[in-house]
Coordinates of C-alpha atoms and ligand atoms in Angstrom, one line a residue:
M1 CA 21.6 -8.5 -8.2
I2 CA 18.7 -9.9 -6.2
T3 CA 19.2 -13.6 -5.8
D4 CA 16.4 -14.4 -3.3
Y5 CA 13.1 -12.6 -2.7
F6 CA 11.0 -13.1 0.4
R7 CA 7.6 -11.5 1.3
P8 CA 6.9 -12.2 5.0
Q9 CA 3.4 -11.6 6.4
T10 CA 4.5 -10.7 9.9
L11 CA 7.2 -8.5 11.5
D12 CA 8.5 -11.5 13.4
E13 CA 8.9 -13.5 10.2
A14 CA 10.7 -10.5 8.6
L15 CA 13.1 -10.1 11.5
T16 CA 14.0 -13.8 11.3
L17 CA 14.7 -13.5 7.6
L18 CA 16.7 -10.4 8.1
A19 CA 19.0 -12.1 10.6
R20 CA 20.3 -14.3 7.7
P21 CA 23.6 -13.3 6.1
N22 CA 23.5 -10.8 3.2
T23 CA 19.8 -10.2 3.6
I24 CA 18.4 -6.7 3.6
P25 CA 15.0 -5.0 3.7
L26 CA 13.3 -4.0 0.4
G27 CA 11.2 -0.9 0.6
G28 CA 10.0 0.5 -2.7
G29 CA 12.9 -1.2 -4.5
T30 CA 13.7 1.9 -6.6
L31 CA 17.3 1.7 -5.6
L32 CA 17.6 -2.1 -4.9
S33 CA 16.2 -3.0 -8.3
A34 CA 19.1 -1.3 -10.0
P35 CA 21.5 -3.8 -11.6
T36 CA 24.6 -4.5 -9.5
S37 CA 27.1 -7.4 -9.6
D38 CA 26.7 -8.1 -5.8
P39 CA 24.3 -10.9 -5.0
V40 CA 21.8 -9.9 -2.2
S41 CA 18.7 -11.5 -0.7
V42 CA 15.8 -9.1 -0.1
V43 CA 12.9 -9.1 2.4
D44 CA 10.0 -7.2 0.9
L45 CA 8.2 -5.2 3.6
Q46 CA 5.0 -4.5 1.7
A47 CA 2.8 -7.1 3.5
L48 CA 3.7 -6.0 7.0
G49 CA 1.2 -3.2 7.4
L50 CA 3.9 -0.5 8.0
D51 CA 2.2 1.9 5.5
S52 CA 0.0 4.1 7.7
I53 CA 0.3 7.7 8.8
N54 CA -1.0 8.4 12.3
K55 CA -1.2 11.7 14.2
K56 CA -0.4 10.9 17.8
G57 CA -0.9 14.0 19.9
S58 CA 1.6 16.6 18.6
A59 CA 3.6 14.1 16.6
L60 CA 3.2 12.4 13.2
E61 CA 4.1 8.7 13.1
I62 CA 4.9 7.7 9.5
G63 CA 5.1 3.9 8.8
A64 CA 8.4 2.9 7.2
T65 CA 6.8 1.7 3.9
V66 CA 4.7 4.9 3.4
T67 CA 5.7 6.2 0.0
L68 CA 6.9 9.7 -0.5
Q69 CA 3.8 10.4 -2.5
Q70 CA 1.5 9.1 0.3
L71 CA 3.2 11.4 2.7
L72 CA 3.0 14.4 0.3
E73 CA -0.7 13.8 0.0
S74 CA -1.4 13.4 3.7
K75 CA -3.4 16.2 5.3
H76 CA -1.0 16.1 8.2
C77 CA 2.2 16.7 6.1
P78 CA 3.6 20.2 6.9
E79 CA 3.4 22.5 3.8
A80 CA 7.2 23.2 3.6
L81 CA 7.9 19.4 3.8
K82 CA 5.7 18.9 0.7
I83 CA 8.0 21.2 -1.3
A84 CA 11.0 19.2 -0.1
I85 CA 9.3 15.9 -1.0
K86 CA 8.5 17.1 -4.5
L87 CA 12.2 18.0 -5.1
E88 CA 13.3 14.6 -3.8
A89 CA 12.2 12.6 -6.8
P90 CA 9.8 12.7 -9.8
L91 CA 6.2 11.4 -9.4
N92 CA 6.9 7.8 -10.6
I93 CA 9.7 7.4 -8.1
R94 CA 7.7 9.1 -5.3
N95 CA 4.9 6.5 -6.0
S96 CA 7.2 3.6 -5.1
A97 CA 10.0 5.0 -2.9
T98 CA 9.4 4.6 0.8
V99 CA 10.2 7.1 3.5
A100 CA 12.6 4.6 5.2
G101 CA 14.3 3.5 2.0
T102 CA 14.9 7.2 1.1
L103 CA 16.5 7.9 4.4
V104 CA 18.7 4.8 4.4
A105 CA 19.9 5.6 0.8
C106 CA 20.1 9.4 1.0
D107 CA 23.1 11.5 0.3
G108 CA 23.6 15.2 1.1
R109 CA 21.5 16.3 -1.8
S110 CA 18.3 14.7 -0.3
T111 CA 15.8 17.4 0.4
F112 CA 13.7 14.9 2.3
A113 CA 16.5 13.9 4.6
T114 CA 17.6 17.5 5.1
S115 CA 14.0 18.3 6.2
L116 CA 13.6 15.4 8.5
L117 CA 17.0 16.1 10.1
A118 CA 15.8 19.7 10.9
L119 CA 12.6 18.2 12.3
D120 CA 14.8 16.0 14.5
A121 CA 13.0 12.9 13.3
K122 CA 13.1 9.8 15.4
L123 CA 13.4 6.3 13.8
T124 CA 12.1 3.2 15.4
I125 CA 14.5 0.4 14.5
V126 CA 14.3 -3.2 15.5
N127 CA 16.5 -6.3 14.7
R128 CA 16.5 -9.9 15.7
Q129 CA 19.7 -10.1 17.7
S130 CA 19.0 -7.4 20.3
E131 CA 15.4 -6.5 19.4
T132 CA 16.5 -2.9 19.5
L133 CA 19.4 -0.8 18.1
A134 CA 18.7 2.1 20.4
P135 CA 21.6 3.3 22.6
D136 CA 19.1 3.5 25.5
A137 CA 16.2 1.3 26.4
S138 CA 13.5 3.6 25.1
A139 CA 11.8 1.3 22.6
G140 CA 14.5 1.3 19.9
V141 CA 14.2 5.0 19.0
V142 CA 17.2 6.6 17.3
N143 CA 17.4 10.3 16.2
L144 CA 18.0 10.7 12.5
G145 CA 21.1 12.7 13.3
E146 CA 22.6 9.7 15.1
F147 CA 21.5 7.3 12.4
L148 CA 22.9 9.0 9.3
P149 CA 26.6 8.8 10.0
L150 CA 26.6 5.1 10.8
R151 CA 23.4 3.8 9.0
P152 CA 23.3 0.7 11.2
R153 CA 21.6 -2.5 10.1
G154 CA 18.2 -3.2 11.4
L155 CA 14.6 -2.8 10.3
I156 CA 13.1 0.7 10.5
T157 CA 9.4 0.3 11.3
S158 CA 8.4 4.0 11.6
I159 CA 9.6 7.6 11.6
T160 CA 8.2 10.2 13.9
I161 CA 8.2 14.0 13.4
P162 CA 6.8 16.8 15.5
L163 CA 3.8 18.7 14.4
N164 CA 3.8 21.4 17.0
T165 CA 6.7 23.4 15.5
K166 CA 7.3 26.0 12.8
F167 CA 9.0 24.5 9.9
A168 CA 10.5 26.2 6.8
F169 CA 12.4 24.9 3.7
E170 CA 14.2 27.0 1.1
Y171 CA 16.4 26.1 -1.8
V172 CA 18.4 27.1 -4.8
S173 CA 18.7 24.8 -7.8
R174 CA 19.7 25.1 -11.5
T175 CA 16.1 24.7 -12.6
P176 CA 12.9 24.5 -10.5
A177 CA 12.8 20.7 -10.8
D178 CA 16.4 20.0 -10.2
K179 CA 17.8 18.8 -6.9
P180 CA 19.1 21.8 -5.0
I181 CA 22.7 22.9 -5.0
V182 CA 21.9 24.3 -1.6
C183 CA 18.9 23.9 0.6
A184 CA 18.1 24.9 4.2
A185 CA 15.5 23.6 6.6
L186 CA 14.7 25.3 9.8
T187 CA 12.5 24.1 12.7
Q188 CA 11.5 26.2 15.6
W189 CA 9.9 24.9 18.7
S190 CA 7.6 26.9 21.0
S191 CA 10.4 26.8 23.6
G192 CA 12.6 28.8 21.3
R193 CA 14.8 25.9 20.3
A194 CA 15.9 26.3 16.6
R195 CA 17.4 23.6 14.5
L196 CA 19.0 24.5 11.1
T197 CA 20.1 21.9 8.6
L198 CA 21.7 22.2 5.1
G199 CA 21.5 20.0 2.1
G200 CA 22.8 20.0 -1.5
Y201 CA 26.3 18.7 -0.8
G202 CA 28.2 15.7 0.4
K203 CA 27.3 12.3 1.7
S204 CA 24.6 13.4 4.2
P205 CA 22.7 16.5 5.0
M206 CA 24.4 18.6 7.7
L207 CA 23.3 19.9 11.0
A208 CA 24.4 23.6 11.1
M209 CA 22.8 24.6 14.4
D210 CA 20.7 23.3 17.2
G211 CA 20.3 26.1 19.8
T212 CA 17.9 27.6 22.3
E213 CA 17.2 30.5 20.1
A214 CA 17.6 31.5 16.4
E215 CA 20.5 33.9 17.0
G216 CA 23.5 33.3 14.9
L217 CA 21.8 31.4 12.1
D218 CA 23.8 33.3 9.5
A219 CA 27.2 32.4 11.0
A220 CA 26.2 28.8 11.6
A221 CA 25.1 28.4 8.0
R222 CA 28.3 29.8 6.7
N223 CA 30.5 27.7 9.0
A224 CA 28.7 24.5 8.1
Y225 CA 29.4 24.9 4.4
H226 CA 32.9 26.4 4.5
E227 CA 34.3 23.3 2.7
A228 CA 31.3 22.5 0.6
N229 CA 33.1 22.6 -2.7
D230 CA 32.3 20.2 -5.6
E231 CA 31.5 20.1 -9.3
W232 CA 28.2 21.8 -8.8
A233 CA 29.3 24.9 -6.8
S234 CA 32.1 26.5 -4.8
A235 CA 32.2 26.5 -1.0
E236 CA 32.2 30.3 -1.2
Y237 CA 29.0 30.4 -3.2
R238 CA 27.3 27.8 -1.0
M239 CA 28.2 29.7 2.2
D240 CA 26.6 32.8 0.9
V241 CA 23.5 31.0 -0.3
A242 CA 23.1 28.9 2.8
A243 CA 23.2 32.1 5.0
T244 CA 20.6 33.8 2.8
L245 CA 18.3 30.7 2.8
A246 CA 18.6 30.4 6.6
K247 CA 17.5 34.0 6.9
R248 CA 14.6 33.4 4.5
C249 CA 13.5 30.4 6.6
L250 CA 13.5 32.5 9.7
E251 CA 11.7 35.4 8.1
S252 CA 9.0 33.1 6.8
F253 CA 8.0 32.4 10.5
S254 CA 7.0 36.0 11.0
A255 CA 5.4 36.5 7.6
Ligands
FAD1 C1 15.3 7.0 -11.9 C2 15.8 7.0 -10.5 C3 16.3 8.2 -10.0 C4 16.7 8.3 -8.7 N1 17.2 9.5 -8.2 C5 17.8 9.5 -7.0 C6 18.3 10.7 -6.5 O1 18.3 11.7 -7.2 N2 18.9 10.7 -5.2 C7 18.8 9.6 -4.5 O2 19.3 9.7 -3.3 N3 18.3 8.5 -4.9 C8 17.8 8.4 -6.1 N4 17.3 7.2 -6.6 C9 17.3 6.1 -5.7 C10 16.0 5.8 -4.9 O3 14.9 6.2 -5.7 C11 15.9 6.5 -3.6 O4 17.0 6.3 -2.8 C12 14.7 5.9 -2.9 O5 14.1 6.9 -2.2 C13 14.9 4.7 -2.1 O6 13.6 4.3 -1.5 P1 13.1 2.8 -1.7 O7 11.9 2.6 -0.8 O8 12.8 2.5 -3.2 O9 14.3 2.0 -1.2 P2 14.8 0.5 -1.6 O10 15.4 0.6 -3.0 O11 13.8 -0.5 -1.4 O12 16.0 0.4 -0.6 C14 17.1 1.3 -0.5 C15 17.9 1.0 0.8 O13 17.1 1.2 1.9 C16 17.0 0.0 2.7 N5 15.7 0.0 3.3 C17 14.5 0.1 2.7 N6 13.5 0.1 3.6 C18 14.1 -0.1 4.8 C19 13.6 -0.2 6.2 N7 12.3 -0.1 6.5 N8 14.5 -0.4 7.2 C20 15.8 -0.4 6.9 N9 16.4 -0.3 5.7 C21 15.5 -0.2 4.7 C22 17.3 -1.1 1.7 O14 17.8 -2.3 2.4 C23 18.3 -0.5 0.8 O15 19.6 -0.5 1.4 C24 16.7 7.1 -7.9 C25 16.2 5.9 -8.4 C26 15.7 5.9 -9.7 C27 15.2 4.6 -10.2

């Protein structure tokens, strides 16, 4: 239950409000507006100007309050990422849900988080106490892979993904519009580095492989999902599908 609502006009004001107890950022509010018994104060981020998408060299900097639909419609959005965004949520939700809120609230079935994990997305996070949550001094930047297991408090201001990579996304779901039972995302850098992630199961998407070449994708996909058993599918099924999807991702690079 939202007990207090603030709409600061500056980042500084927002950080001051967020330092109060039991006070959290409000992105699109699609999750936070759901009724709960726990009282919470929210800081609406919509007036902070964090809603732009900027190509900076070979990277795309996505403001935290950019909606999923805005990103989907951006000319800079990689084609395979558009497929993953469409699967994340229906249009009405995509029009409100922000990129940062979606990552903070994601579970393993999130196609968006699975894709951004493969792209090795970087989050810029700030807070009032330390000004930065980063483990090093490099401007409060945390890899999504480090962020997801802990989901530390703090205000995400932007998310950065590389554009100079090959990126593929493949999935299997019960119907074309359902969230996948298994999905795979693969990024390949010009250096040969390949990063494979899997989604469709568990509390967070999973990193299956991050190596200097794409050898061993099949085994990595199988290993990552060897315990991926739930009411939607058996681990055995997911292992087979994950290996096939990983192979398809790789093949799409040479198509
Ligand atoms: C009908 C419906 C269906 C849904 N289906 C799904 C689903 O299938 N899977 C799913 O995972 N979710 C689902 N959701 C939940 C929700 O839509 C998503 O999690 C959504 O993407 C959250 O984004 P948001 O911007 O609306 O976040 P909000 O609701 O505003 O916030 C979500 C969380 O993120 C935090 N947050 C937001 N912005 C920031 C920021 N900049 N920095 C730090 N923290 C921040 C908030 O404090 C909060 O903890 C559904 C919701 C609805 C209403």
